[in-house]
Coordinates of C-alpha atoms in Angstrom, one line a residue:
X118 CA -35.8 3.1 -22.0
X119 CA -33.3 2.8 -19.1
X120 CA -34.7 1.1 -16.2
X121 CA -33.7 3.3 -12.7
X122 CA -30.7 0.5 -11.9
X123 CA -29.8 1.3 -16.1
X124 CA -28.1 4.8 -14.4
X125 CA -24.8 4.7 -12.0
X126 CA -25.4 6.5 -9.0
X127 CA -23.3 9.7 -10.1
X128 CA -27.0 10.3 -13.1
X129 CA -29.8 9.0 -10.7
X130 CA -28.4 11.9 -7.9
X131 CA -28.6 14.4 -11.0
X132 CA -32.2 13.3 -11.5
X133 CA -32.6 13.7 -8.0
X134 CA -31.3 17.6 -8.6
X135 CA -33.9 18.1 -10.8
X136 CA -36.4 16.6 -9.9
X137 CA -36.9 14.5 -12.9
X138 CA -36.3 11.3 -10.5
X139 CA -38.6 10.8 -6.5
X140 CA -35.7 9.5 -4.4
X141 CA -38.8 7.1 -3.5
X142 CA -39.6 6.0 -7.1
X143 CA -35.8 5.2 -7.0
X144 CA -36.0 3.4 -3.0
X145 CA -38.9 1.3 -4.6
X146 CA -37.3 0.0 -7.4
X147 CA -34.5 -0.6 -5.3
X148 CA -36.2 -2.6 -2.8
X149 CA -38.6 -4.9 -4.9
X150 CA -35.7 -6.3 -7.2
X151 CA -34.5 -6.7 -4.6
X152 CA -37.1 -8.9 -2.6
X153 CA -36.9 -10.3 -6.2
X154 CA -33.2 -12.0 -6.8
X155 CA -31.6 -10.8 -2.8
X156 CA -31.8 -14.4 -2.1
X157 CA -30.8 -15.9 -4.9
X158 CA -27.9 -14.1 -5.5
X159 CA -27.1 -13.4 -1.5
X160 CA -26.4 -9.9 -1.5
X161 CA -28.2 -8.9 2.4
X162 CA -28.1 -10.2 5.7
X163 CA -31.7 -7.7 6.5
X164 CA -33.0 -6.0 4.3
X165 CA -34.6 -2.1 5.7
X166 CA -37.3 -1.2 4.1
X167 CA -38.8 1.2 6.7
X168 CA -36.2 2.9 7.3
X169 CA -35.0 3.1 3.1
X170 CA -38.2 4.5 2.5
X171 CA -38.5 6.5 5.5
X172 CA -34.6 8.4 4.2
X173 CA -36.0 8.4 0.9
X174 CA -39.1 10.9 1.1
X175 CA -36.9 12.9 4.2
X176 CA -34.8 13.1 1.2
X177 CA -37.2 13.6 -1.4
X178 CA -39.0 17.1 0.6
X179 CA -35.4 18.1 1.7
X180 CA -34.7 18.5 -3.0
X181 CA -38.2 20.0 -3.5
X182 CA -37.0 22.7 -0.4
X183 CA -33.1 23.0 -2.2
X184 CA -34.9 23.0 -5.5
X185 CA -37.2 26.5 -4.7
X186 CA -34.4 27.3 -2.8
X187 CA -31.9 27.4 -5.1
X188 CA -29.1 26.6 -3.0
X189 CA -26.3 23.1 -4.0
X190 CA -28.0 19.7 -2.6
X191 CA -24.1 16.8 -1.6
X192 CA -23.7 14.8 -4.0
X193 CA -25.8 11.2 -4.0
X194 CA -28.2 13.2 -2.3
X195 CA -31.2 10.7 -2.2
X196 CA -29.0 7.2 -3.2
X197 CA -29.1 4.5 -1.8
X198 CA -25.9 2.9 -0.4
X199 CA -26.1 -0.2 1.5
X200 CA -24.0 -0.5 4.2
X201 CA -22.8 -4.2 5.0
X202 CA -23.1 -6.6 8.7
X203 CA -19.8 -5.4 9.6
X204 CA -20.7 -2.4 10.7
X205 CA -23.2 -0.5 13.1
X206 CA -25.9 1.4 12.4
X207 CA -28.5 1.9 15.4
X208 CA -31.1 0.5 15.5
X209 CA -31.0 -2.7 13.0
X210 CA -28.9 -6.0 13.1
X211 CA -25.6 -6.0 13.5
X212 CA -25.6 -9.8 12.5
X213 CA -21.4 -9.3 11.7
X214 CA -22.5 -12.7 9.7
X215 CA -22.8 -14.6 13.0
X216 CA -25.2 -16.8 13.7
X217 CA -24.0 -16.1 17.8
X218 CA -25.0 -11.9 16.6
X219 CA -28.1 -12.8 15.0
X220 CA -29.8 -10.6 17.4
X221 CA -27.8 -8.2 18.2
X222 CA -29.3 -4.3 17.9
X223 CA -26.4 -1.5 18.7
X224 CA -27.9 1.7 20.2
X225 CA -25.5 3.4 18.2
X226 CA -24.0 4.5 14.3
X227 CA -20.3 3.6 13.4
X228 CA -18.8 7.2 11.7
X229 CA -19.1 6.2 8.4
X230 CA -22.8 5.5 9.0
X231 CA -23.4 8.8 10.2
X232 CA -21.7 10.9 7.5
X233 CA -23.8 8.2 5.1
X234 CA -26.6 10.0 6.7
X235 CA -25.3 13.7 6.4
X236 CA -24.8 13.2 2.7
X237 CA -28.0 11.7 1.8
X238 CA -28.1 8.2 1.0
X239 CA -31.2 6.0 1.6
X240 CA -30.0 2.6 3.5
X241 CA -31.6 -0.1 1.4
X242 CA -30.1 -2.3 4.8
X243 CA -27.1 -4.6 5.4
X244 CA -25.2 -6.5 2.8
X245 CA -24.6 -9.9 3.0
X246 CA -21.1 -10.7 5.4
X247 CA -18.6 -13.9 6.2
X248 CA -18.5 -14.4 10.5
X249 CA -17.0 -11.4 11.6
X250 CA -16.0 -10.3 8.1
X251 CA -12.9 -13.2 8.0
X252 CA -12.2 -15.8 5.3
X253 CA -12.6 -14.2 1.4
X254 CA -15.8 -16.3 0.7
X255 CA -19.5 -14.8 1.3
X256 CA -20.9 -18.0 3.4
X257 CA -22.2 -17.9 6.7
X258 CA -25.9 -19.5 8.5
X259 CA -27.7 -16.9 8.4
X260 CA -28.3 -16.3 4.8
X261 CA -27.8 -17.3 2.0
X262 CA -24.0 -17.9 -0.4
X263 CA -22.6 -14.3 -2.3
X264 CA -22.5 -16.0 -5.5
X265 CA -21.2 -13.5 -8.4
X266 CA -24.6 -12.8 -11.2
X267 CA -21.7 -13.2 -13.7
X268 CA -22.1 -17.3 -12.7
X269 CA -24.5 -18.2 -10.3
X270 CA -22.4 -21.4 -9.0
X271 CA -19.3 -18.9 -8.2
X272 CA -19.1 -16.7 -5.4
X273 CA -18.9 -13.2 -5.1
X274 CA -15.5 -13.3 -3.0
X275 CA -15.2 -11.0 0.5
X276 CA -15.8 -10.4 3.6
X277 CA -17.7 -7.7 0.9
X278 CA -19.3 -9.7 -0.9
X279 CA -22.4 -9.2 -0.5
X280 CA -22.2 -5.2 -1.4
X281 CA -20.5 -6.8 -4.5
X282 CA -23.0 -9.6 -5.6
X283 CA -25.9 -6.1 -5.2
X284 CA -24.3 -3.3 -6.9
X285 CA -23.5 -6.0 -10.2
X286 CA -27.1 -7.8 -9.9
X287 CA -27.9 -3.9 -10.3
X288 CA -30.2 -4.3 -6.4
X289 CA -27.7 -1.1 -5.3
X290 CA -25.9 1.8 -7.6
X291 CA -23.5 1.4 -5.4
X292 CA -22.4 -0.3 -2.2
X293 CA -19.9 0.1 1.6
X294 CA -17.8 -1.7 1.7
X295 CA -14.3 -2.8 4.3
X296 CA -11.0 -4.3 4.2
X297 CA -8.6 -5.5 6.2
X298 CA -7.5 -8.3 3.9
X299 CA -8.0 -7.6 0.4
X300 CA -13.0 -7.9 1.7
X301 CA -13.2 -4.9 -1.1
X302 CA -10.7 -5.4 -3.5
X303 CA -11.3 -9.6 -4.1
X304 CA -15.5 -8.5 -4.5
X305 CA -14.3 -5.9 -6.7
X306 CA -12.6 -8.8 -9.5
X307 CA -14.5 -11.6 -9.1
X308 CA -18.1 -9.0 -9.7
X309 CA -17.2 -7.1 -12.3
X310 CA -16.9 -4.2 -10.7
X311 CA -14.2 -1.2 -9.7
X312 CA -13.3 -1.6 -5.4
X313 CA -10.9 1.1 -3.5
X314 CA -9.2 0.2 -0.1
X315 CA -7.8 3.9 1.2
X316 CA -5.0 4.3 2.9
X317 CA -4.9 3.7 6.4
X318 CA -6.9 6.3 8.5
X319 CA -8.8 8.9 4.9
X320 CA -11.9 6.7 6.8
X321 CA -13.0 6.4 10.9
X322 CA -13.3 2.8 12.2
X323 CA -15.1 4.6 15.1
X324 CA -17.0 5.3 17.8
X325 CA -17.2 2.0 19.0
X326 CA -14.3 -0.7 16.2
X327 CA -11.8 1.5 15.7
X328 CA -8.8 -0.9 14.9
X329 CA -6.5 -1.3 16.4
X330 CA -4.0 -3.8 13.5
X331 CA -4.5 -0.8 11.5
X332 CA -5.7 -3.4 8.9
X333 CA -9.1 -2.8 8.4
X334 CA -10.8 0.3 6.2
X335 CA -13.9 1.5 5.0
X336 CA -14.1 2.5 0.9
X337 CA -16.2 2.2 -1.2
X338 CA -17.1 -0.5 -3.9
X339 CA -18.8 0.6 -7.8
X340 CA -19.6 0.2 -10.7
X341 CA -18.4 3.7 -12.5
X342 CA -14.9 4.9 -10.8
X343 CA -16.9 8.3 -10.5
X344 CA -19.3 6.2 -8.4
X345 CA -16.1 5.2 -6.8
X346 CA -14.7 8.3 -6.1
X347 CA -18.2 10.6 -4.6
X348 CA -18.7 7.9 -2.7
X349 CA -15.0 7.9 -0.9
X350 CA -16.2 11.6 -0.6
X351 CA -18.7 10.9 1.5
X352 CA -16.1 8.3 3.9
X353 CA -14.2 10.3 3.9
X354 CA -14.2 13.5 5.9
X355 CA -12.0 14.1 9.5
X356 CA -14.2 12.2 12.6
X357 CA -12.0 13.6 16.1
X358 CA -10.8 10.9 17.8
X359 CA -9.0 8.7 15.0
X360 CA -6.3 6.9 15.4
X361 CA -4.7 7.3 12.4
X362 CA -5.3 10.6 10.4
X363 CA -4.6 10.6 6.4
X364 CA -2.9 13.2 4.8
X365 CA -5.3 16.0 3.2
X366 CA -6.0 16.7 -0.3
X367 CA -5.8 20.3 -1.1
X368 CA -7.8 22.2 -0.2
X369 CA -11.1 23.3 -2.9
X370 CA -10.1 19.8 -4.1
X371 CA -12.4 16.2 -4.0
X372 CA -12.0 12.4 -4.6
X373 CA -14.6 12.9 -7.9
X374 CA -12.6 16.1 -9.2
X375 CA -9.5 13.3 -9.7
X376 CA -11.5 10.7 -11.1
X377 CA -12.3 13.1 -14.0
X378 CA -8.9 14.2 -14.3
X379 CA -6.3 12.8 -16.8
X380 CA -3.4 11.6 -14.5
X381 CA -0.3 12.1 -17.0
X382 CA 2.3 9.7 -17.9
X383 CA 3.0 7.6 -15.1
X384 CA 5.9 5.1 -14.0
X385 CA 4.3 2.2 -13.2
X386 CA 6.0 -1.6 -12.3
X387 CA 4.6 -4.6 -12.6
X388 CA 5.4 -8.4 -10.6
X389 CA 3.3 -9.9 -11.6
X390 CA 4.7 -13.4 -9.2
X391 CA 3.5 -14.1 -6.6
X392 CA 4.2 -12.7 -2.8
X393 CA 3.0 -16.3 -1.4
X394 CA 5.5 -19.3 -1.2
X395 CA 3.5 -22.4 -2.8
X396 CA 1.0 -20.1 -4.5
X397 CA 0.4 -20.5 -8.6
X398 CA -0.9 -17.9 -10.9
X399 CA -3.3 -18.7 -12.7
X400 CA -4.0 -18.2 -16.9
X401 CA -6.7 -16.2 -17.0
X402 CA -4.9 -14.2 -14.1
X403 CA -2.2 -13.6 -15.8
X404 CA -3.5 -12.3 -18.7
X405 CA -5.7 -10.4 -17.5
X406 CA -2.0 -8.2 -15.5
X407 CA -0.9 -8.7 -19.7
X408 CA -3.5 -6.8 -21.0
X409 CA -3.4 -4.7 -18.5
X410 CA 0.4 -3.6 -18.2
X411 CA -0.4 -3.4 -22.2
X412 CA -3.1 -0.8 -22.0
X413 CA -0.5 1.1 -19.3
X414 CA 2.0 1.6 -22.1
X415 CA -0.3 2.0 -25.0
X416 CA -1.6 5.9 -23.1
X417 CA 1.6 6.3 -22.7
X418 CA 2.1 5.0 -18.8
X419 CA 5.9 3.7 -18.6
X420 CA 5.9 -0.2 -17.9
X421 CA 8.6 -1.9 -15.5
X422 CA 8.4 -6.0 -14.1
X423 CA 10.7 -6.4 -11.4
X424 CA 11.0 -9.8 -9.5
X425 CA 11.2 -10.3 -5.8
X426 CA 12.2 -12.0 -3.2
X427 CA 9.6 -13.9 -2.1
X428 CA 9.5 -15.5 1.9
X429 CA 6.6 -17.2 4.3
X430 CA 8.4 -13.8 6.9
X431 CA 5.1 -11.7 5.5
X432 CA 2.0 -14.0 5.9
X433 CA 3.4 -14.8 9.2
X434 CA 3.4 -11.7 10.7
X435 CA 0.2 -10.8 8.9
X436 CA -1.6 -14.4 9.9
X437 CA -0.7 -13.2 13.9
X438 CA -2.2 -10.5 13.3
X439 CA -6.1 -11.6 12.2
X440 CA -5.4 -14.7 14.9
X441 CA -6.1 -11.9 16.9
X442 CA -8.2 -9.5 15.6
X443 CA -10.6 -12.6 15.2
X444 CA -11.0 -12.4 19.2
X445 CA -11.7 -8.9 19.0
X446 CA -15.8 -10.4 18.8
X447 CA -16.9 -11.1 22.8
X448 CA -18.8 -14.8 22.4
X449 CA -19.7 -16.7 25.2
X450 CA -18.6 -19.6 25.9
X451 CA -22.3 -21.3 24.9
X452 CA -22.3 -19.9 21.9
X453 CA -18.7 -20.7 20.4
X454 CA -20.1 -24.2 18.6
X455 CA -22.1 -21.4 16.9
X456 CA -18.9 -19.6 15.5
X457 CA -17.8 -21.5 11.8
X458 CA -14.8 -24.1 11.2
X459 CA -12.6 -20.9 10.1
X460 CA -13.7 -18.7 13.2
X461 CA -13.1 -20.9 16.3
X462 CA -9.8 -21.8 14.5
X463 CA -8.4 -18.7 13.3
X464 CA -10.1 -17.8 17.2
X465 CA -7.9 -20.8 19.4
X466 CA -4.5 -19.9 17.4
X467 CA -5.3 -16.1 18.3
X468 CA -5.4 -17.1 22.1
X469 CA -1.9 -18.6 21.8
X470 CA -0.3 -15.3 19.9
X471 CA 1.6 -13.3 23.0
X472 CA 2.2 -10.0 23.7
X473 CA 5.4 -9.6 22.4
X474 CA 4.7 -11.7 18.5
X475 CA 1.7 -9.8 18.6
X476 CA 4.5 -5.7 18.8
X477 CA 6.5 -7.8 16.9
X478 CA 4.2 -9.1 13.7
X479 CA 2.4 -5.2 13.6
X480 CA 6.1 -4.3 13.2
X481 CA 6.9 -6.7 10.5
X482 CA 3.9 -4.8 9.0
X483 CA 5.4 0.0 9.4
X484 CA 8.8 -2.7 7.8
X485 CA 7.5 -3.4 5.2
X486 CA 5.6 -0.4 4.3
X487 CA 9.4 1.9 4.7
X488 CA 10.7 -1.1 2.5
X489 CA 8.3 -0.3 -0.2
X490 CA 8.5 3.1 0.4
X491 CA 11.7 3.6 -0.3
X492 CA 12.2 0.0 -2.9
X493 CA 9.2 0.8 -5.2
X494 CA 7.8 3.8 -4.6
X495 CA 10.7 6.0 -4.6
X496 CA 11.2 5.0 -8.4
X497 CA 7.8 4.7 -9.8
X498 CA 4.5 6.9 -9.8
X499 CA 2.6 2.4 -9.2
X500 CA 2.3 -0.5 -8.0
X501 CA 0.4 -2.9 -11.0
X502 CA -0.5 -7.1 -9.7
X503 CA -3.1 -8.4 -10.6
X504 CA -5.6 -8.9 -8.2
X505 CA -6.2 -12.5 -7.4
X506 CA -4.7 -15.1 -7.4
X507 CA -7.0 -17.7 -9.7
X508 CA -10.8 -16.6 -11.1
X509 CA -13.4 -16.3 -8.7
X510 CA -14.2 -19.8 -6.4
X511 CA -17.0 -21.7 -6.9
X512 CA -19.6 -21.2 -3.9
X513 CA -18.4 -23.9 -1.1
X514 CA -14.6 -24.5 -3.1
X515 CA -12.2 -22.3 -0.6
X516 CA -14.1 -23.8 2.8
X517 CA -13.5 -26.5 4.2
X518 CA -15.1 -27.3 7.1
X519 CA -13.3 -30.7 8.3
X520 CA -10.1 -29.1 7.7
X521 CA -10.3 -25.4 8.4
X522 CA -6.3 -25.6 8.3
X523 CA -6.4 -26.5 5.1
X524 CA -9.1 -23.6 4.2
X525 CA -6.5 -21.0 5.6
X526 CA -3.9 -22.1 3.3
X527 CA -6.3 -21.9 0.8
X528 CA -7.2 -18.3 1.3
X529 CA -3.2 -17.2 1.5
X530 CA -2.8 -19.2 -2.5
X531 CA -6.6 -17.3 -3.1
X532 CA -5.5 -13.7 -2.0
X533 CA -1.5 -13.3 -1.7
X534 CA -1.6 -10.0 -3.4
X535 CA -4.4 -7.8 -1.2
X536 CA -3.1 -7.9 2.5
X537 CA -0.1 -5.5 1.4
X538 CA -2.2 -3.2 1.5
X539 CA -3.4 -3.6 4.5
X540 CA -0.6 -4.1 6.3
X541 CA 1.0 -0.6 4.6
X542 CA -1.1 1.3 5.0
X543 CA -1.3 2.0 1.3
X544 CA -4.3 3.0 -1.3
X545 CA -5.1 0.1 -3.4
X546 CA -8.3 -0.1 -6.3
X547 CA -9.4 -3.5 -8.5
X548 CA -10.2 -2.6 -12.2
X549 CA -12.7 -4.5 -14.3
X550 CA -10.0 -4.3 -17.7
X551 CA -11.2 -8.5 -18.5
X552 CA -13.2 -11.2 -18.7
X553 CA -12.3 -14.3 -19.4
X554 CA -13.3 -17.0 -22.8
X555 CA -15.9 -18.2 -20.5
X556 CA -17.4 -14.7 -19.1
X557 CA -15.6 -14.1 -15.9
X558 CA -15.1 -10.5 -14.9
X559 CA -11.1 -11.1 -13.3
X560 CA -9.4 -7.7 -11.9
X561 CA -6.1 -6.4 -11.5
X562 CA -5.2 -4.1 -8.5
X563 CA -3.2 -0.7 -8.9
X564 CA -1.0 0.1 -5.8
X565 CA -0.2 3.6 -4.5
X566 CA 2.0 6.1 -2.2
X567 CA 0.3 6.1 1.5
X568 CA -2.3 9.2 0.7
X569 CA -3.0 9.1 -3.4
X570 CA -6.2 7.5 -4.0
X571 CA -6.3 10.3 -6.4
X572 CA -3.2 9.1 -9.0
X573 CA -5.4 5.5 -8.1
X574 CA -8.7 7.2 -9.5
X575 CA -7.1 9.9 -12.2
X576 CA -5.2 6.8 -13.3
X577 CA -8.6 3.7 -13.1
X578 CA -10.5 6.4 -14.9
X579 CA -8.4 6.8 -17.7
X580 CA -8.4 3.0 -18.2
X581 CA -11.9 3.1 -18.2
X582 CA -12.1 6.0 -20.2
X583 CA -9.6 3.4 -22.9
X584 CA -11.6 0.6 -22.0
X585 CA -16.0 0.6 -20.8
X586 CA -16.5 -1.7 -18.6
X587 CA -20.3 -0.5 -17.0
X588 CA -21.4 -1.3 -20.2
X589 CA -21.2 -5.2 -19.5
X590 CA -24.6 -6.7 -17.7
X591 CA -25.0 -10.2 -16.2
X592 CA -27.6 -11.7 -17.7
X593 CA -29.4 -10.6 -14.4
X594 CA -29.2 -7.6 -15.2

């Protein structure tokens, strides 16, 4: 018989609606797995069993009442959804992955947390993240490193590495993540999951931490496209005060509805070459890209491949903005030594970026978005690239405390593709279509027109149906 964690999130929600599965039973099942396996994969910084059991009991009472009264429940009612530890949950420790914030307990919910509460989901805890979400691995001074369950010597990526490790290990059915330079898509790729970075403005980052750069947004990490779409429907509710607003769906439509329909024949442009000078593309990542292009053609899509000029302009602009954004969390002078070396390095760089320099970098992002829209997405429907330029990294393999400048350069070579869509604000997904001969997952990435998550979800669901991946499970499962 299937264990509760074998079910997808939507299957769990349906079982809760019909009364064949209790939210309390489901929550206890996951809390038991987290107690046994959580530290092995470094999935959580803070586990919240009291909060989870209270929310599960409330969800069970509401489900009973809904069945009695013959009314519908929200699509993910009673389903556990952990929250990344960069986001605020009132009354729950929020460390931002930093020893300098080890005792920080906010008194307000982020908008995404409010929406998760309203949807009847259950928060198991706060998932592991690197300090301030800055590097693409999840190693900090508060919790064990986040590891991909496909090879426990390798990193689960970052900065939503704890979320990826939790979902891929069966410690949560799906998870909230956030993405400022690839932080949802990177863990999705190395953990064999589906991850979606929504369009800028689709999901509010308020009320406290609105991202003035426009780089970062919350989104789902899940085992299936349908589960991710259901969570996006929860997170994407419009919230007053948000500085950006993505185009609304047509009346009556949901993201889940697009994950249940065919995409039609799409024009796809492939851009396999890394856009960062000197960044090599590993043969396994090239193979994943080629395999995806072949599958697209088998499904009737038109695929063309282009080579674009490569220069350092975009990377330099991204670095300047990343450095400035690393300074937004206040740290007392006497606590600076508690920060990771790469954090101190980036914050020192951010302090040197002038106001005109920051504005110039943001203008570069806007010009890039216009260029992509005019030169590519006026002709093509989606863009195909590898998600990463290299297979999953070893734990500690990208970190270099003795030379943080070299570390940041290694990060750029590892993740040359993902920051593009944070700079332009376009939606992007990582799809787990390929595994290496050694059993390591390798994702491929699709980017869409601004505001068009719908096409990406329909295409991803079609690829999932043609090459199912959710049944592939690591040994720890």
